[in-house]
PDB file of C-alpha atoms in Angstrom:
ATOM      1  CA  MET A 757       0.881  13.473  16.910  1.00 51.00           C
ATOM      2  CA  ALA A 758       4.312  14.028  16.745  1.00 56.00           C
ATOM      3  CA  GLU A 759       6.085  14.116  13.332  1.00 72.00           C
ATOM      4  CA  THR A 760       8.403  11.474  14.462  1.00 84.00           C
ATOM      5  CA  ILE A 761       7.904   7.609  14.063  1.00 90.00           C
ATOM      6  CA  ILE A 762       9.577   5.498  16.583  1.00 88.00           C
ATOM      7  CA  LEU A 763       9.881   1.858  15.846  1.00 89.00           C
ATOM      8  CA  SER A 764      10.904  -0.962  18.133  1.00 89.00           C
ATOM      9  CA  GLY A 765      11.880  -4.471  17.528  1.00 88.00           C
ATOM     10  CA  THR A 766      14.117  -6.039  14.959  1.00 89.00           C
ATOM     11  CA  SER A 767      11.851  -8.364  13.176  1.00 93.00           C
ATOM     12  CA  ARG A 768       9.487  -6.984  10.510  1.00 94.00           C
ATOM     13  CA  GLU A 769       6.503  -8.202  12.559  1.00 95.00           C
ATOM     14  CA  GLU A 770       7.800  -6.220  15.697  1.00 96.00           C
ATOM     15  CA  ARG A 771       8.208  -3.156  13.580  1.00 95.00           C
ATOM     16  CA  TYR A 772       4.734  -3.269  12.101  1.00 97.00           C
ATOM     17  CA  GLN A 773       3.422  -3.963  15.714  1.00 96.00           C
ATOM     18  CA  SER A 774       5.063  -0.790  17.029  1.00 96.00           C
ATOM     19  CA  LEU A 775       4.195   1.249  13.865  1.00 96.00           C
ATOM     20  CA  LEU A 776       0.431   0.450  13.819  1.00 97.00           C
ATOM     21  CA  PRO A 777      -0.723   2.533  16.874  1.00 96.00           C
ATOM     22  CA  GLN A 778       1.217   5.520  15.336  1.00 96.00           C
ATOM     23  CA  LEU A 779      -0.455   5.124  12.075  1.00 97.00           C
ATOM     24  CA  LYS A 780      -3.916   5.129  13.941  1.00 97.00           C
ATOM     25  CA  ALA A 781      -2.830   8.311  15.582  1.00 95.00           C
ATOM     26  CA  LEU A 782      -2.020   9.778  12.144  1.00 96.00           C
ATOM     27  CA  ALA A 783      -5.547   8.783  10.808  1.00 97.00           C
ATOM     28  CA  GLU A 784      -6.970  11.200  13.396  1.00 95.00           C
ATOM     29  CA  GLU A 785      -6.124  13.964  10.861  1.00 95.00           C
ATOM     30  CA  THR A 786      -9.473  15.462   9.620  1.00 94.00           C
ATOM     31  CA  ASP A 787      -8.420  15.903   5.998  1.00 96.00           C
ATOM     32  CA  PRO A 788      -8.347  12.379   4.408  1.00 97.00           C
ATOM     33  CA  TYR A 789      -5.558  13.067   1.827  1.00 96.00           C
ATOM     34  CA  ALA A 790      -3.199  14.579   4.544  1.00 97.00           C
ATOM     35  CA  ALA A 791      -3.881  11.501   6.814  1.00 97.00           C
ATOM     36  CA  MET A 792      -3.319   8.988   3.833  1.00 98.00           C
ATOM     37  CA  GLY A 793      -0.223  10.906   2.722  1.00 97.00           C
ATOM     38  CA  ASN A 794       1.455  10.725   6.457  1.00 97.00           C
ATOM     39  CA  ILE A 795       0.344   7.224   6.535  1.00 98.00           C
ATOM     40  CA  ILE A 796       2.170   6.154   3.299  1.00 98.00           C
ATOM     41  CA  SER A 797       5.174   8.208   4.293  1.00 97.00           C
ATOM     42  CA  ALA A 798       5.380   6.356   7.596  1.00 96.00           C
ATOM     43  CA  LEU A 799       5.108   2.965   5.882  1.00 96.00           C
ATOM     44  CA  LYS A 800       7.731   3.711   3.338  1.00 96.00           C
ATOM     45  CA  TYR A 801      10.288   5.317   5.462  1.00 94.00           C
ATOM     46  CA  SER A 802       9.895   3.146   8.653  1.00 93.00           C
ATOM     47  CA  MET A 803       9.646  -0.100   7.106  1.00 95.00           C
ATOM     48  CA  GLY A 804      12.370   0.480   4.469  1.00 95.00           C
ATOM     49  CA  PHE A 805      10.104  -0.031   1.426  1.00 97.00           C
ATOM     50  CA  PHE A 806      11.348   1.073  -1.962  1.00 96.00           C
ATOM     51  CA  TRP A 807       7.980   2.526  -2.890  1.00 97.00           C
ATOM     52  CA  ALA A 808       4.609   2.866  -1.051  1.00 98.00           C
ATOM     53  CA  GLY A 809       1.338   4.456  -2.478  1.00 98.00           C
ATOM     54  CA  LEU A 810      -2.256   4.353  -3.177  1.00 98.00           C
ATOM     55  CA  TYR A 811      -3.857   4.199  -6.431  1.00 98.00           C
ATOM     56  CA  ILE A 812      -7.423   5.472  -6.374  1.00 98.00           C
ATOM     57  CA  VAL A 813     -10.287   4.367  -8.584  1.00 98.00           C
ATOM     58  CA  LYS A 814     -11.499   7.268 -10.811  1.00 97.00           C
ATOM     59  CA  ASN A 815     -13.515   7.086 -14.150  1.00 94.00           C
ATOM     60  CA  ASN A 816     -12.896   3.282 -14.380  1.00 94.00           C
ATOM     61  CA  GLU A 817      -9.155   3.429 -13.806  1.00 97.00           C
ATOM     62  CA  LEU A 818      -6.678   3.604 -11.010  1.00 97.00           C
ATOM     63  CA  VAL A 819      -5.217   6.970 -10.724  1.00 98.00           C
ATOM     64  CA  LEU A 820      -2.148   7.704  -8.630  1.00 97.00           C
ATOM     65  CA  GLY A 821      -2.903   8.925  -5.158  1.00 97.00           C
ATOM     66  CA  PRO A 822      -0.602   9.737  -2.074  1.00 98.00           C
ATOM     67  CA  PHE A 823       2.701   8.046  -2.585  1.00 97.00           C
ATOM     68  CA  GLN A 824       6.325   7.988  -1.486  1.00 97.00           C
ATOM     69  CA  GLY A 825       9.124   6.886  -3.608  1.00 96.00           C
ATOM     70  CA  THR A 826      10.331   7.411  -7.259  1.00 94.00           C
ATOM     71  CA  VAL A 827       8.118   8.717 -10.006  1.00 94.00           C
ATOM     72  CA  ALA A 828       5.317   6.266 -10.683  1.00 93.00           C
ATOM     73  CA  CYS A 829       2.754   5.279 -13.442  1.00 92.00           C
ATOM     74  CA  THR A 830      -0.164   7.734 -13.165  1.00 95.00           C
ATOM     75  CA  ARG A 831      -3.054   5.593 -14.722  1.00 96.00           C
ATOM     76  CA  ILE A 832      -3.590   1.789 -14.594  1.00 95.00           C
ATOM     77  CA  GLY A 833      -6.459   0.059 -16.112  1.00 94.00           C
ATOM     78  CA  LEU A 834      -8.700  -2.739 -14.744  1.00 95.00           C
ATOM     79  CA  GLY A 835      -6.920  -5.981 -14.753  1.00 92.00           C
ATOM     80  CA  LYS A 836      -3.589  -4.442 -15.889  1.00 93.00           C
ATOM     81  CA  GLY A 837      -0.452  -5.016 -13.840  1.00 93.00           C
ATOM     82  CA  VAL A 838      -0.423  -6.031 -10.339  1.00 96.00           C
ATOM     83  CA  CYS A 839      -2.479  -3.120  -9.077  1.00 96.00           C
ATOM     84  CA  GLY A 840      -5.067  -3.678 -11.724  1.00 96.00           C
ATOM     85  CA  HIS A 841      -5.147  -7.426 -11.116  1.00 96.00           C
ATOM     86  CA  THR A 842      -5.832  -6.627  -7.323  1.00 97.00           C
ATOM     87  CA  TRP A 843      -8.497  -4.196  -8.174  1.00 97.00           C
ATOM     88  CA  LYS A 844     -10.301  -6.766 -10.716  1.00 97.00           C
ATOM     89  CA  ASN A 845     -10.012  -9.848  -8.448  1.00 97.00           C
ATOM     90  CA  LYS A 846     -10.594  -7.917  -5.044  1.00 98.00           C
ATOM     91  CA  LYS A 847      -7.906  -9.793  -3.213  1.00 97.00           C
ATOM     92  CA  THR A 848      -4.290  -9.247  -2.133  1.00 98.00           C
ATOM     93  CA  VAL A 849      -1.465 -10.272  -4.491  1.00 97.00           C
ATOM     94  CA  ILE A 850       2.070 -10.859  -3.432  1.00 98.00           C
ATOM     95  CA  VAL A 851       4.464 -11.176  -6.269  1.00 97.00           C
ATOM     96  CA  ASP A 852       8.001 -12.472  -5.340  1.00 97.00           C
ATOM     97  CA  ASP A 853       9.420 -11.641  -8.700  1.00 96.00           C
ATOM     98  CA  VAL A 854       7.633  -8.940 -10.920  1.00 94.00           C
ATOM     99  CA  GLY A 855       9.649 -10.030 -13.954  1.00 89.00           C
ATOM    100  CA  THR A 856       7.639 -13.171 -13.866  1.00 93.00           C
ATOM    101  CA  PHE A 857       4.246 -11.605 -13.455  1.00 90.00           C
ATOM    102  CA  GLU A 858       2.520 -11.540 -16.800  1.00 85.00           C
ATOM    103  CA  GLY A 859       1.613  -7.858 -17.712  1.00 77.00           C
ATOM    104  CA  HIS A 860       3.526  -6.315 -15.091  1.00 80.00           C
ATOM    105  CA  ILE A 861       3.906  -2.654 -15.448  1.00 77.00           C
ATOM    106  CA  ALA A 862       7.489  -1.534 -14.766  1.00 75.00           C
ATOM    107  CA  CYS A 863       7.249   1.985 -13.232  1.00 77.00           C
ATOM    108  CA  SER A 864      10.880   1.383 -12.102  1.00 78.00           C
ATOM    109  CA  THR A 865      13.408  -1.191 -13.098  1.00 81.00           C
ATOM    110  CA  GLU A 866      14.576  -1.120  -9.304  1.00 87.00           C
ATOM    111  CA  SER A 867      11.388  -2.896  -8.115  1.00 92.00           C
ATOM    112  CA  LYS A 868      11.937  -6.442  -7.844  1.00 95.00           C
ATOM    113  CA  SER A 869       8.853  -7.628  -5.692  1.00 97.00           C
ATOM    114  CA  GLU A 870       5.459  -6.391  -4.712  1.00 97.00           C
ATOM    115  CA  ILE A 871       2.517  -6.754  -2.460  1.00 98.00           C
ATOM    116  CA  VAL A 872      -0.888  -5.052  -3.464  1.00 98.00           C
ATOM    117  CA  LEU A 873      -4.028  -4.794  -1.256  1.00 98.00           C
ATOM    118  CA  PRO A 874      -7.598  -3.782  -2.041  1.00 98.00           C
ATOM    119  CA  VAL A 875      -9.141  -0.997  -0.161  1.00 98.00           C
ATOM    120  CA  PHE A 876     -12.901  -1.267   0.001  1.00 98.00           C
ATOM    121  CA  GLY A 877     -15.558   1.264   0.073  1.00 97.00           C
ATOM    122  CA  LYS A 878     -18.829   0.992   1.938  1.00 96.00           C
ATOM    123  CA  SER A 879     -20.535  -0.683  -0.888  1.00 95.00           C
ATOM    124  CA  GLY A 880     -18.054  -3.502  -0.951  1.00 96.00           C
ATOM    125  CA  ASP A 881     -16.369  -2.233  -4.173  1.00 96.00           C
ATOM    126  CA  VAL A 882     -12.645  -1.622  -4.317  1.00 98.00           C
ATOM    127  CA  ILE A 883     -12.012   2.194  -4.321  1.00 98.00           C
ATOM    128  CA  MET A 884      -8.317   1.962  -4.186  1.00 98.00           C
ATOM    129  CA  VAL A 885      -5.453  -0.286  -3.729  1.00 98.00           C
ATOM    130  CA  LEU A 886      -2.384   0.004  -1.552  1.00 98.00           C
ATOM    131  CA  ASP A 887       0.796  -0.795  -3.566  1.00 98.00           C
ATOM    132  CA  ILE A 888       4.210  -1.691  -1.807  1.00 97.00           C
ATOM    133  CA  ASP A 889       7.350  -2.387  -3.755  1.00 97.00           C
ATOM    134  CA  SER A 890      10.734  -3.721  -2.676  1.00 97.00           C
ATOM    135  CA  THR A 891      14.057  -3.833  -4.375  1.00 96.00           C
ATOM    136  CA  CYS A 892      14.721  -7.303  -3.094  1.00 97.00           C
ATOM    137  CA  LEU A 893      13.218 -10.487  -4.547  1.00 97.00           C
ATOM    138  CA  ALA A 894      10.543 -12.296  -2.421  1.00 98.00           C
ATOM    139  CA  ASP A 895      10.529  -9.629   0.123  1.00 98.00           C
ATOM    140  CA  PHE A 896       6.883  -9.915   1.060  1.00 98.00           C
ATOM    141  CA  ASN A 897       5.083 -12.755   2.840  1.00 98.00           C
ATOM    142  CA  SER A 898       2.063 -13.485   5.016  1.00 97.00           C
ATOM    143  CA  THR A 899       3.324 -11.355   7.831  1.00 97.00           C
ATOM    144  CA  ASP A 900       3.295  -8.367   5.494  1.00 98.00           C
ATOM    145  CA  GLU A 901      -0.155  -9.404   4.400  1.00 98.00           C
ATOM    146  CA  ILE A 902      -1.681  -9.571   7.766  1.00 98.00           C
ATOM    147  CA  TRP A 903      -0.222  -6.381   8.941  1.00 98.00           C
ATOM    148  CA  LEU A 904      -0.746  -4.294   5.651  1.00 98.00           C
ATOM    149  CA  THR A 905      -4.414  -5.572   5.954  1.00 98.00           C
ATOM    150  CA  LYS A 906      -4.533  -3.780   9.299  1.00 98.00           C
ATOM    151  CA  VAL A 907      -3.228  -0.571   7.703  1.00 98.00           C
ATOM    152  CA  VAL A 908      -5.846  -0.990   4.938  1.00 98.00           C
ATOM    153  CA  ARG A 909      -8.474  -1.162   7.631  1.00 98.00           C
ATOM    154  CA  ILE A 910      -7.138   2.249   8.944  1.00 98.00           C
ATOM    155  CA  ILE A 911      -7.290   3.765   5.510  1.00 98.00           C
ATOM    156  CA  GLU A 912     -10.936   2.365   5.003  1.00 98.00           C
ATOM    157  CA  ASN A 913     -12.008   4.091   8.216  1.00 97.00           C
ATOM    158  CA  ILE A 914     -10.560   7.330   6.909  1.00 97.00           C
ATOM    159  CA  VAL A 915     -12.259   7.127   3.491  1.00 96.00           C
ATOM    160  CA  ASN A 916     -15.554   5.584   4.716  1.00 95.00           C
ATOM    161  CA  ASN A 917     -16.437   7.914   7.475  1.00 85.00           C
TER     162      ASN A 917
END
C-alpha cells in the first residue's frame, strides 16, 4: 500500500466511498496497532476531522489507543462522556453540540460535535470505540454513521482475526 491516500469527489459520501478501499488495503498490515494507526490517520487527514481515535476497553475502562489530533483524555469510565455512553449502551452516538451532552468530557474546547461508534469483539462485547470530533456544530449525520460503521467493520476484522 502506498503511503498516500487519494480521495475523489466533493461530497463527504463520495470521499468516504473513495477512502474505504484504501482503508481496507491499510488493514492488510499484519500488526494490528500499525494497521489501526494508519486507518485513524487516513480518516482524520483525508476527511478533515479535528480528532480521530480509538479507545480500547482495558481493566473495565476505556484507555486511549491509536489516535490523531490534539492531546486527549487517556482514561474514560463506563457510561462517562460520549465514549463511555457508547460503550455502555453498545450503540452509535451522534452529538450535534457537545456542550449540551450531559457529562461530556472536554478533552479540547475546540471540539464542538462528535460521533462515537462501538467496535465489537467476537463475543459481542464492546472492545473499543471509534471517536471522531469536529470543530463545527452538527457536523455528523446518518451518512457518517453509515460509512464509519463500514470503517468499524474493517477494524473489527483486524482485531477479531
